[in-house]
PDB file of C-alpha atoms and ligand atoms in Angstrom:
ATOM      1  CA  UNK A   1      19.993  12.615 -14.366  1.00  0.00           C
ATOM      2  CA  UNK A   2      20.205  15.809 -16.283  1.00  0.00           C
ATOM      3  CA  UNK A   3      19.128  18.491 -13.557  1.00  0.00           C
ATOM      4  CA  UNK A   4      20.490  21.499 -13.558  1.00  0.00           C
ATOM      5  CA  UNK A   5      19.133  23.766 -10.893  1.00  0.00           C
ATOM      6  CA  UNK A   6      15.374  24.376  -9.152  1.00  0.00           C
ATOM      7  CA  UNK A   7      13.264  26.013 -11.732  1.00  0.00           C
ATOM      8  CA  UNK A   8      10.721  27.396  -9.507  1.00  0.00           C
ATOM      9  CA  UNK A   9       8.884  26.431  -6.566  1.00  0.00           C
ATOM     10  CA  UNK A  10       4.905  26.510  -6.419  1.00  0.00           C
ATOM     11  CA  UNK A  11       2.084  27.049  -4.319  1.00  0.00           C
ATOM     12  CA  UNK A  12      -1.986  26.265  -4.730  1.00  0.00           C
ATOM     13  CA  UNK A  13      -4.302  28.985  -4.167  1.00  0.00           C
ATOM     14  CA  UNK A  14      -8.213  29.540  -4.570  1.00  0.00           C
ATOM     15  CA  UNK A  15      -7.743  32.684  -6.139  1.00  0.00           C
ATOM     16  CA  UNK A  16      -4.351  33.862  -8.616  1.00  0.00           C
ATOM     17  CA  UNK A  17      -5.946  37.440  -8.444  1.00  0.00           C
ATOM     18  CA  UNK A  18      -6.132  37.870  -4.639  1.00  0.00           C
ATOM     19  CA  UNK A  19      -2.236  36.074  -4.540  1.00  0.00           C
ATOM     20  CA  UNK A  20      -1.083  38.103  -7.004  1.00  0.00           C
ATOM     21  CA  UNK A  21      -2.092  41.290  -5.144  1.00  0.00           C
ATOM     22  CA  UNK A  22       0.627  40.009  -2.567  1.00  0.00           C
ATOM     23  CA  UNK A  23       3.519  38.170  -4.700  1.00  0.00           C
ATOM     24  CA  UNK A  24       3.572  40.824  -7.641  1.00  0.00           C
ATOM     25  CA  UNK A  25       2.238  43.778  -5.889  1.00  0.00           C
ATOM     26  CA  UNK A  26       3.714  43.738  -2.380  1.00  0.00           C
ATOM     27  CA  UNK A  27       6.625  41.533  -3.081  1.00  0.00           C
ATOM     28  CA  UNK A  28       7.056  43.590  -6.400  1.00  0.00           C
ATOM     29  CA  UNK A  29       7.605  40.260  -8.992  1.00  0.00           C
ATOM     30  CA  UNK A  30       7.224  40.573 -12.583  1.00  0.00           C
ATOM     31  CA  UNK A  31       4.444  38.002 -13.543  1.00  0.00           C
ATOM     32  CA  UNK A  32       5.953  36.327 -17.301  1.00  0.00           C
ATOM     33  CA  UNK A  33       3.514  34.140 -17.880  1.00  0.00           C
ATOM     34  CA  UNK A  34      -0.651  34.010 -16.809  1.00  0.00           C
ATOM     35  CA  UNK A  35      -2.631  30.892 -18.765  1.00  0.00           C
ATOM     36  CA  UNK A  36      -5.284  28.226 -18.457  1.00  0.00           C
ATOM     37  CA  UNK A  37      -4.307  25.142 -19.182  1.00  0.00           C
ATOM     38  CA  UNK A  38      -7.555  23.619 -19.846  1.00  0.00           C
ATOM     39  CA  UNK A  39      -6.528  19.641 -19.929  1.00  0.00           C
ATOM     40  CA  UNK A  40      -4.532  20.118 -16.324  1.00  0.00           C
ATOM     41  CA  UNK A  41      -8.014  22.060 -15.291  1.00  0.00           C
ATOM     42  CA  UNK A  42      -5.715  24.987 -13.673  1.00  0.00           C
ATOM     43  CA  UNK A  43      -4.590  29.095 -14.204  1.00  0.00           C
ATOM     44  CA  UNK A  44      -1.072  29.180 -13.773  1.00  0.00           C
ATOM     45  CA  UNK A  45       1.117  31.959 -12.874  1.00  0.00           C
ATOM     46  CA  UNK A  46       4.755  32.578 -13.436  1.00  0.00           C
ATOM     47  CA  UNK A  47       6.816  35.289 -11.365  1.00  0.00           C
ATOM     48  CA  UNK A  48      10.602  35.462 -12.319  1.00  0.00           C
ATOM     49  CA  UNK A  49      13.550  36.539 -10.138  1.00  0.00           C
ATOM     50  CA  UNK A  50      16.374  36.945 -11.611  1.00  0.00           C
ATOM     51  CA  UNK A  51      18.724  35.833  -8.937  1.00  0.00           C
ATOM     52  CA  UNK A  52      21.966  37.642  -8.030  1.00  0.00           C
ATOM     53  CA  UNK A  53      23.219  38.814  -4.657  1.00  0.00           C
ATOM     54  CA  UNK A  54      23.925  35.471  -3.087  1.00  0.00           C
ATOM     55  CA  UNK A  55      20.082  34.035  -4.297  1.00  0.00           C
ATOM     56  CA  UNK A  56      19.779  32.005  -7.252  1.00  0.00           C
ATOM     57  CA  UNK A  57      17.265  32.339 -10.223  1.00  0.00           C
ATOM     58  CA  UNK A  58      14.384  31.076  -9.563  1.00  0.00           C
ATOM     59  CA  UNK A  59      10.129  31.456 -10.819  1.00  0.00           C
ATOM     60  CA  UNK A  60       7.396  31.774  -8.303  1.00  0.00           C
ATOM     61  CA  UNK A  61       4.471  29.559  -9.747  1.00  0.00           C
ATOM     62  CA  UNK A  62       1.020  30.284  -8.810  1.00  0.00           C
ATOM     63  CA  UNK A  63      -1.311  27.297  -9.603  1.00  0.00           C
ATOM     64  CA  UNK A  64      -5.208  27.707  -9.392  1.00  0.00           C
ATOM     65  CA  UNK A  65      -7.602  25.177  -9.788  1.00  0.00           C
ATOM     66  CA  UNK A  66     -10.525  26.302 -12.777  1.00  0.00           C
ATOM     67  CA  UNK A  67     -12.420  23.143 -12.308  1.00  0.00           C
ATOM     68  CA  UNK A  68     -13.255  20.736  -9.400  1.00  0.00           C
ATOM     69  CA  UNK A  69     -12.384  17.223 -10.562  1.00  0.00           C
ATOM     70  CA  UNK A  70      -8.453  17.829 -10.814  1.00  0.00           C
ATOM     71  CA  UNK A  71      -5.662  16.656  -8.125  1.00  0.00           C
ATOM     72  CA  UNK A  72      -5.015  20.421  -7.761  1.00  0.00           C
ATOM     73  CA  UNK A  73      -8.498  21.270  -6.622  1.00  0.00           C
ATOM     74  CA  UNK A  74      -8.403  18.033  -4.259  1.00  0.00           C
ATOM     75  CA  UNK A  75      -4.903  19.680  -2.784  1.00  0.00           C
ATOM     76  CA  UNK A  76      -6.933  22.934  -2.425  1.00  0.00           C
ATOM     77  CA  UNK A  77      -9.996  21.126  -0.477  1.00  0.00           C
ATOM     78  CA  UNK A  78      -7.500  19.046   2.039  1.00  0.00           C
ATOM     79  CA  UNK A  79      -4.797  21.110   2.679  1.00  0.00           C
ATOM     80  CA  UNK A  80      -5.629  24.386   2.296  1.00  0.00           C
ATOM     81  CA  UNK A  81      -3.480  27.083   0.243  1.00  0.00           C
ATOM     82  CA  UNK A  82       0.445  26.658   0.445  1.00  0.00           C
ATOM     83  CA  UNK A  83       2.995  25.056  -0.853  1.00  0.00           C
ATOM     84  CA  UNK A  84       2.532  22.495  -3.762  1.00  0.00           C
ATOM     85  CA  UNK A  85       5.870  21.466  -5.638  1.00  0.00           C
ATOM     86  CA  UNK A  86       9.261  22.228  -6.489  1.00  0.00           C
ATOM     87  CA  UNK A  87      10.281  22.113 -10.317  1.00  0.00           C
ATOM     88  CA  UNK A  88      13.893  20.766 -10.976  1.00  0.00           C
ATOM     89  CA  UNK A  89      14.777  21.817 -14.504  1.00  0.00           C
ATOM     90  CA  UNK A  90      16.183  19.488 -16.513  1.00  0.00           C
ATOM     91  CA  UNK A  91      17.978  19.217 -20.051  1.00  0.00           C
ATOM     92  CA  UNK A  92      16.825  16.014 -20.788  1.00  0.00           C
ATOM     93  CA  UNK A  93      13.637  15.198 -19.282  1.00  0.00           C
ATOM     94  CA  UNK A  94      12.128  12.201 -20.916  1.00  0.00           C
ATOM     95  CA  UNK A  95      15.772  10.680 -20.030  1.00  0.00           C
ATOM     96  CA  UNK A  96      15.556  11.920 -16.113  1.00  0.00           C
ATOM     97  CA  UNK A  97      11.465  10.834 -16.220  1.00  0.00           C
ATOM     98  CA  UNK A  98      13.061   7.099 -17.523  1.00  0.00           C
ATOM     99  CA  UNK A  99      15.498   7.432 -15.071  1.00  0.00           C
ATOM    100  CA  UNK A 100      13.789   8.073 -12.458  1.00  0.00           C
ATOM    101  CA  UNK A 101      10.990   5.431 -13.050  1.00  0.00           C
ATOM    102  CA  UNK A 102      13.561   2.572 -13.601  1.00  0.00           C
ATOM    103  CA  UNK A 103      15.666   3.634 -10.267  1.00  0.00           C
ATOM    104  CA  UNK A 104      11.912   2.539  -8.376  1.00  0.00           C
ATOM    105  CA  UNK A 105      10.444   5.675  -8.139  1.00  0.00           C
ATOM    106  CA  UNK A 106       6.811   5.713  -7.927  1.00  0.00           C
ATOM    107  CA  UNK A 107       5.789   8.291 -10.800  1.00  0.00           C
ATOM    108  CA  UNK A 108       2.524  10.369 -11.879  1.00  0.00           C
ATOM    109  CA  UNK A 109       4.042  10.782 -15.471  1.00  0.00           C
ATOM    110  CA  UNK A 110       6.307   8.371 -17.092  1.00  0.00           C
ATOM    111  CA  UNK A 111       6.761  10.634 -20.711  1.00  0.00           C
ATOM    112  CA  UNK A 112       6.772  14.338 -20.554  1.00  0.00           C
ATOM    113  CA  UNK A 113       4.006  16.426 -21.053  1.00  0.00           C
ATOM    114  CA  UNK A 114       2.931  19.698 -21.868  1.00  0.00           C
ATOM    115  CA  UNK A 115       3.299  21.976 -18.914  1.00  0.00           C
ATOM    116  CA  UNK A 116       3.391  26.058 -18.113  1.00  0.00           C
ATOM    117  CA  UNK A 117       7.524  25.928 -17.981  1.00  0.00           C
ATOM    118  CA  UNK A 118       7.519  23.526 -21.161  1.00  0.00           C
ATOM    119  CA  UNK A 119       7.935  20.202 -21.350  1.00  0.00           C
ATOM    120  CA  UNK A 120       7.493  18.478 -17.778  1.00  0.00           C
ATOM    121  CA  UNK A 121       6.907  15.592 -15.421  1.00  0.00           C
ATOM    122  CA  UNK A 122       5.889  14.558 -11.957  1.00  0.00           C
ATOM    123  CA  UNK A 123       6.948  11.932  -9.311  1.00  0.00           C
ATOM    124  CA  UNK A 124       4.962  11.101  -6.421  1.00  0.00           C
ATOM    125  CA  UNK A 125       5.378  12.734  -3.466  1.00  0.00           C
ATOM    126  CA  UNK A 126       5.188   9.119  -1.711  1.00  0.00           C
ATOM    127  CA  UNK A 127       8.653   8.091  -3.210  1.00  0.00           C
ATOM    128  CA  UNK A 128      10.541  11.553  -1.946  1.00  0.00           C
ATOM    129  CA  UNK A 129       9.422  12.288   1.363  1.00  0.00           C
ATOM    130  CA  UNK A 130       6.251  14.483   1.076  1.00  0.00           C
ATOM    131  CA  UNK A 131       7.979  16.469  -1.360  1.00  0.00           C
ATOM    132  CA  UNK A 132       5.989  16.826  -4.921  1.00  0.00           C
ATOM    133  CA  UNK A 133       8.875  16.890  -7.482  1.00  0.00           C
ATOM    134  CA  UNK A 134       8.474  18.071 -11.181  1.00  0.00           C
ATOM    135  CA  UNK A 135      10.958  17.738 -13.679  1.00  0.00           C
ATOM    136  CA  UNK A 136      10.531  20.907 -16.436  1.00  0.00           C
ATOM    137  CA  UNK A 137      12.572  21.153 -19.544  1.00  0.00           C
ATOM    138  CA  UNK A 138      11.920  24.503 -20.469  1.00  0.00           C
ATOM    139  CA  UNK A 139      11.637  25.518 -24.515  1.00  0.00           C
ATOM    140  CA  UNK A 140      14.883  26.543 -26.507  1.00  0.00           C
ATOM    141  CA  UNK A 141      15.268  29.842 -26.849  1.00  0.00           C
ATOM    142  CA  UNK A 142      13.049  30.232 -23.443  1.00  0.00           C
ATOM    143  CA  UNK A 143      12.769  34.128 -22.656  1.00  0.00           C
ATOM    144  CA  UNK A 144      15.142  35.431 -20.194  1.00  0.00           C
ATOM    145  CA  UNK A 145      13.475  36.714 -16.753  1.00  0.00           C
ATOM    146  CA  UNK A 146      13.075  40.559 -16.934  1.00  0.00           C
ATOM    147  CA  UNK A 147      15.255  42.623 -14.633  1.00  0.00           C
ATOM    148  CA  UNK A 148      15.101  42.709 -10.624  1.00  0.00           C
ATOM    149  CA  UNK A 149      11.767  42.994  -9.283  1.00  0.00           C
ATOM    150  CA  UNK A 150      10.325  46.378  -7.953  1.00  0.00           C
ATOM    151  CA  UNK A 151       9.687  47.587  -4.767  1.00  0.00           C
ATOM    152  CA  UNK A 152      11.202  47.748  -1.812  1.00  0.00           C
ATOM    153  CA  UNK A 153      10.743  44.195  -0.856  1.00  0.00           C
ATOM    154  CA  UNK A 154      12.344  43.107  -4.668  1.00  0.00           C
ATOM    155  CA  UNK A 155      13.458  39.667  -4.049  1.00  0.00           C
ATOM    156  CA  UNK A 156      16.714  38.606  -6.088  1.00  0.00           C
ATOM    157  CA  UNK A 157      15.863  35.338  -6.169  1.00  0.00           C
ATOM    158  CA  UNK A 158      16.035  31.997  -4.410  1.00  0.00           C
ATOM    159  CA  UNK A 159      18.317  32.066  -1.058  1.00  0.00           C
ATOM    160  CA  UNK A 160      16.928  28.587  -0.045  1.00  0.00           C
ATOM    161  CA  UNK A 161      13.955  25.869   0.257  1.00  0.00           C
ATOM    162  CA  UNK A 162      13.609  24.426   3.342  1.00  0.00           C
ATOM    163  CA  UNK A 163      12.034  20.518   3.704  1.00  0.00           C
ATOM    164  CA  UNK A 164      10.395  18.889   6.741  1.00  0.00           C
ATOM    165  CA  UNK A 165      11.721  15.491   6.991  1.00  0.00           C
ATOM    166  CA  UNK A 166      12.579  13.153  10.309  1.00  0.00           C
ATOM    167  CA  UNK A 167      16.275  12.247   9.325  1.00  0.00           C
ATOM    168  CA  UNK A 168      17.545  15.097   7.572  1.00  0.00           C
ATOM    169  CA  UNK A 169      21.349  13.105   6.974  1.00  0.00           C
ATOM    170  CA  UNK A 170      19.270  10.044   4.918  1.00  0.00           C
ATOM    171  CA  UNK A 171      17.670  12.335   3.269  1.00  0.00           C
ATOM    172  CA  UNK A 172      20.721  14.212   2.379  1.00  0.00           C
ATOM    173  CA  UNK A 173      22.172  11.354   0.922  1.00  0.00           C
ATOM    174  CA  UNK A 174      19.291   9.742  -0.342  1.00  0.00           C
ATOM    175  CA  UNK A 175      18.665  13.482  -2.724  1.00  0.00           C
ATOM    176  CA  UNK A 176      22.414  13.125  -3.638  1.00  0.00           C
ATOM    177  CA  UNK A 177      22.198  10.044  -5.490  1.00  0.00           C
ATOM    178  CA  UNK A 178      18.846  10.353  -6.372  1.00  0.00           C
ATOM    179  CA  UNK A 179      18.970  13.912  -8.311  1.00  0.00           C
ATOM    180  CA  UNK A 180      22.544  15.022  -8.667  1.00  0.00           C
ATOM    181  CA  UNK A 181      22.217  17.501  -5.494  1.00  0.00           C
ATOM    182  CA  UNK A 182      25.624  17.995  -3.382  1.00  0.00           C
ATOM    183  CA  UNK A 183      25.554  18.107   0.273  1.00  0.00           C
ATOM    184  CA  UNK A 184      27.408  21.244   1.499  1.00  0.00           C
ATOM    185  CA  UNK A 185      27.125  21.710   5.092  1.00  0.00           C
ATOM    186  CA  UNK A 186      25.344  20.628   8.004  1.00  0.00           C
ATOM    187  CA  UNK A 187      23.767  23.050  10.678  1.00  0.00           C
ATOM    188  CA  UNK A 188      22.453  22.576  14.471  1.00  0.00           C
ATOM    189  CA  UNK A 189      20.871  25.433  15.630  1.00  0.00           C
ATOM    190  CA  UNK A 190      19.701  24.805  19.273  1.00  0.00           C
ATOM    191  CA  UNK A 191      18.312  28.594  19.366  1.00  0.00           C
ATOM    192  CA  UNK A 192      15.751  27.862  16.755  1.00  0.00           C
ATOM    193  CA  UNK A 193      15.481  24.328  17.724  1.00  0.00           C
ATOM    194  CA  UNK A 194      16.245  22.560  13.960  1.00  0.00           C
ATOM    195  CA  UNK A 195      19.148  20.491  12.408  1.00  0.00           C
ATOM    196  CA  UNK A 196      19.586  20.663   9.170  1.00  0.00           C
ATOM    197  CA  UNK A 197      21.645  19.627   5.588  1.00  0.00           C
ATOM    198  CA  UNK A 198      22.410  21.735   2.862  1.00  0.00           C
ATOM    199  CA  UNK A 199      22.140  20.812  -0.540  1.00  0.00           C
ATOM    200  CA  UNK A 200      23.050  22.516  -4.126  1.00  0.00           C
ATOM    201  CA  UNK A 201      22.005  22.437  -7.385  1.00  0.00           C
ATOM    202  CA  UNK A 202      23.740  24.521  -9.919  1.00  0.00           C
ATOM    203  CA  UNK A 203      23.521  27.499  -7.192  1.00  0.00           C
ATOM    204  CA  UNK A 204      19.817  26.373  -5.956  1.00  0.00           C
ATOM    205  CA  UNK A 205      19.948  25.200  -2.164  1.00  0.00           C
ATOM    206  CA  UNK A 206      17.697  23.078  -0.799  1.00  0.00           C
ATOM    207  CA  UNK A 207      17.716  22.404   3.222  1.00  0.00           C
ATOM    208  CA  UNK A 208      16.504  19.584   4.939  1.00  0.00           C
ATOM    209  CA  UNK A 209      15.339  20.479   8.437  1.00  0.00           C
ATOM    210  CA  UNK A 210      14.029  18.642  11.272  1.00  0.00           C
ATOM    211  CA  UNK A 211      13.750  19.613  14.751  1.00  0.00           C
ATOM    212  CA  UNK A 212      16.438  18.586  17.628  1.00  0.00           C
ATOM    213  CA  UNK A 213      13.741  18.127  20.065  1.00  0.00           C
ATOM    214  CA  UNK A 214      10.535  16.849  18.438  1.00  0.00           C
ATOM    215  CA  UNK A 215       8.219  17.513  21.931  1.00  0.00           C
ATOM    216  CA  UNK A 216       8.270  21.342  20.901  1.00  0.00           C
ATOM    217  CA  UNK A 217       5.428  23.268  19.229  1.00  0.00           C
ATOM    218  CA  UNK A 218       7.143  25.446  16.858  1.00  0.00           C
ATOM    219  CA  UNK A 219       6.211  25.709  13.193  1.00  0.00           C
ATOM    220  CA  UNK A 220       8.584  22.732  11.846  1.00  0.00           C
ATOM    221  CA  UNK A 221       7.739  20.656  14.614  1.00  0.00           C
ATOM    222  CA  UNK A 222       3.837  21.216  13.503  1.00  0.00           C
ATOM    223  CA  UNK A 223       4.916  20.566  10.168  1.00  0.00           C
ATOM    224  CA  UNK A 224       6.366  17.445  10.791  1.00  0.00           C
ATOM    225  CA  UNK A 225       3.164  16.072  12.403  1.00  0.00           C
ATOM    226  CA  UNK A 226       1.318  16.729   9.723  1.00  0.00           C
ATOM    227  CA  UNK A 227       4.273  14.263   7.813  1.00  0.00           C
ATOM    228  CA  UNK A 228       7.059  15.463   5.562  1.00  0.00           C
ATOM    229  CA  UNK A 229       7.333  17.680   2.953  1.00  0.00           C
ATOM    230  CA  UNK A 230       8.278  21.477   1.518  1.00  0.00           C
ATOM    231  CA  UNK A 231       8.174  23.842   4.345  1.00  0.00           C
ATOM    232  CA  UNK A 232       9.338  27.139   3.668  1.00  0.00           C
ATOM    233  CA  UNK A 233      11.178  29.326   1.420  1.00  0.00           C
ATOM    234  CA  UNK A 234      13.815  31.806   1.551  1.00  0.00           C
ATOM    235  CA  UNK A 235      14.214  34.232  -0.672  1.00  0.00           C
ATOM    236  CA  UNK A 236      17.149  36.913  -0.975  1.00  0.00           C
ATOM    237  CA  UNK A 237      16.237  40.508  -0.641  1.00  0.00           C
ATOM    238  CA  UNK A 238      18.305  43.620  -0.757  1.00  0.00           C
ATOM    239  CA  UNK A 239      17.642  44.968   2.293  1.00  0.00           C
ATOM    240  CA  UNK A 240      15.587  42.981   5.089  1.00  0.00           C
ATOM    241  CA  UNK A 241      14.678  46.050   7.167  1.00  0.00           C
ATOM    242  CA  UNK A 242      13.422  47.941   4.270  1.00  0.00           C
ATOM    243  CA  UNK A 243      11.489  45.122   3.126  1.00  0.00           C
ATOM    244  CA  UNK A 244      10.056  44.418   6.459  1.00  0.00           C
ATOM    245  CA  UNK A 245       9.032  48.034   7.039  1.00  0.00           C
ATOM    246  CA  UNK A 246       7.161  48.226   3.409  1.00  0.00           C
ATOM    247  CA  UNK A 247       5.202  44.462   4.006  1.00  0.00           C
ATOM    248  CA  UNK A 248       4.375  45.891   7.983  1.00  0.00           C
ATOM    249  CA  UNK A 249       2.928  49.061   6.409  1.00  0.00           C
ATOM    250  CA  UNK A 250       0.948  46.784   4.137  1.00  0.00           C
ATOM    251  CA  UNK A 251      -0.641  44.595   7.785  1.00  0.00           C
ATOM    252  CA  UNK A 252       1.753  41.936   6.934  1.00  0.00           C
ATOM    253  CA  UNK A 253       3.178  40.582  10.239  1.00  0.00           C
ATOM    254  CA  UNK A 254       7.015  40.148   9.933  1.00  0.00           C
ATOM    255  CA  UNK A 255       9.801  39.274  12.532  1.00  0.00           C
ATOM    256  CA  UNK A 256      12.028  41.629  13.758  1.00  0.00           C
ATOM    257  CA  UNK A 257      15.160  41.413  11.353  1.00  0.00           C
ATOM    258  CA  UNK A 258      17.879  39.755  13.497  1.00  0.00           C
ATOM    259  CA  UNK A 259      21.143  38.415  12.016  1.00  0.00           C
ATOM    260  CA  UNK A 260      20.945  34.457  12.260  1.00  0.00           C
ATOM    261  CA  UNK A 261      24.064  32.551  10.403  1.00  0.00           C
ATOM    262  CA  UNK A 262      25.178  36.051   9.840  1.00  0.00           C
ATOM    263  CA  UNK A 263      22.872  37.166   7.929  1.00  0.00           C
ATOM    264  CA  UNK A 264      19.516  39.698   8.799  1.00  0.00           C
ATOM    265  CA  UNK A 265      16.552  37.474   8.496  1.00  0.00           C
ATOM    266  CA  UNK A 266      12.647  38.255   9.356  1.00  0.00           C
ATOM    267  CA  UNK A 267       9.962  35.141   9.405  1.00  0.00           C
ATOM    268  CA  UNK A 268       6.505  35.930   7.880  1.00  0.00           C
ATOM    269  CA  UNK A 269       3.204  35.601   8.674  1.00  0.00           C
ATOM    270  CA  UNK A 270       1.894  32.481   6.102  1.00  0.00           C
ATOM    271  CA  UNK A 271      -1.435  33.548   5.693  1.00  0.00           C
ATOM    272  CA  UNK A 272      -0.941  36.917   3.720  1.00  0.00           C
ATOM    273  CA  UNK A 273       1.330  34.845   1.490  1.00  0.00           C
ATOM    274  CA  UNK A 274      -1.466  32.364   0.978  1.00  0.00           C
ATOM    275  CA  UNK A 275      -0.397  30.006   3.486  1.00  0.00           C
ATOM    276  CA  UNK A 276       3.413  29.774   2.311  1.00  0.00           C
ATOM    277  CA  UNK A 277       5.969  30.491   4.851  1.00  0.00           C
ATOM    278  CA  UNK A 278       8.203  32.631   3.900  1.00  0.00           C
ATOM    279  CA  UNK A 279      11.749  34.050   5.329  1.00  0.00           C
ATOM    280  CA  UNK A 280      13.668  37.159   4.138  1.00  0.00           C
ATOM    281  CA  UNK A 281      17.371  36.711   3.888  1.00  0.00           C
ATOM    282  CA  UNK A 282      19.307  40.146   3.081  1.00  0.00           C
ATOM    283  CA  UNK A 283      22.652  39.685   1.207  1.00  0.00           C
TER     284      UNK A 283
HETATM  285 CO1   CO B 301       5.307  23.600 -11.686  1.00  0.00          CO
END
């Protein structure tokens, strides 16, 4: 495999206009790129961050279904606005799509198509543990993000992505030999009830989390019911309590920040973010 780093992460939505009143205008991200794709039946949206400050680069994409007969639009009808994929980028990916395919993965697309950030894939969500993986190999000469989003909220970039799974360590290793990741650390948090393993890509982390005891009725734990998959994401912001102020002014309900792994962090609400949880981390 070829993969380089998590290109961006994406969430489904009913409408890109009410969403992008909260991602660009609250959370202050530049939007690069706003098309239909008419033969994948959706309007997709691309916010850039720049990464920097401990957070890597990373896009925000916005997918919304424009016609009823697409898996999109079924997404939209079942589950409800959230989370949808995560985009690995790749530098080769009719190789990794190949590769991929003839390691046993179940795929959606064996060759690369056409896609918003270039030339992309997808593999089932069945073969990766709820977790909707697309492989993107963006154009040459692909534009470089604009500068740090505005605002007081202004998120660098990427701090982490945080799965749902049952056996976090399997997974781990199973994501290691599978894409390239490397496992960097382990956590057990008894406080916030979750074990977890780190993993990097070229500067992108991606957590596995599962809960220590799985008779609670926190947010993971609910999650996990529901089966695995993508479950929230982090991203790295300047300064937390500023942020949280501006987003509480705006009747967006926030944690108070409180330094966790020694860092300030505040939880969000999902439903102003369109039913994405979201975390702040400040660098
Ligand atoms: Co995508």
């Amino acid at each position: 495999m070829s993969l380089t780093r998590i290109h961006h992460v994406a969430l489904v939505v009913a409408d890109a206009d009410r969403a992008l009143r909260f991602y660009r205008d609250l959370l202050g991200l530049p939007v690069a790129v706003d098309r239909v794709i008419e033969d994948q039946g959706v309007r997709g949206v691309l916010l850039p961050m720049p990464g920097g400050d401990g957070a890597s680069a990373c896009e925000i994409e916005i997918i919304q279904p424009v016609r009823d007969d697409t898996g999109v639009a079924k997404f939209l009808d079942a589950q409800g606005e959230g989370l949808h994929h995560v985009c690995l980028q790749s530098t080769d990916v009719a190789a990794d799509l190949r590769a991929a395919r003839d390691a046993g993965l179940r795929m959606i697309d064996e060759t690369p198509r056409d896609g918003l950030a270039g030339r992309i894939g997808f593999l089932h969500p069945k073969s990766n543990h709820g977790i909707l993986i697309e492989f993107a190999q963006p154009p040459a000469g692909a534009p470089h993000p604009p500068g740090r989003p505005a605002g007081p909220v202004g998120p660098a970039g990427l701090d982490h992505l945080v799965a749902a799974v049952h056996d976090p360590a399997a997974v781990a290793a199973r994501f290691q030999q599978r894409f390239g990741f490397r496992e960097t650390g382990a956590l057990r948090q008894p406080a916030l009830n979750v074990e977890s393993r780190l993993l990097d890509l070229g500067g992108s982390v991606l957590e596995f989390a599962a809960p220590i005891d799985s008779a609670a009725s926190d947010p993971l734990t609910r999650r996990l019911d529901r089966g695995e998959g993508l479950f929230m994401v982090a991203l790295g912001v300047g300064d937390v309590a500023a942020a949280v102020a501006h987003l509480r002014a705006a009747g967006v309900k926030c944690t108070d920040p409180a330094v966790i792994d020694g860092q300030p962090r505040s939880f969000l609400s999902p439903r102003p973010a369109h039913g994405v949880r979201l975390q702040l981390v400040g660098s």
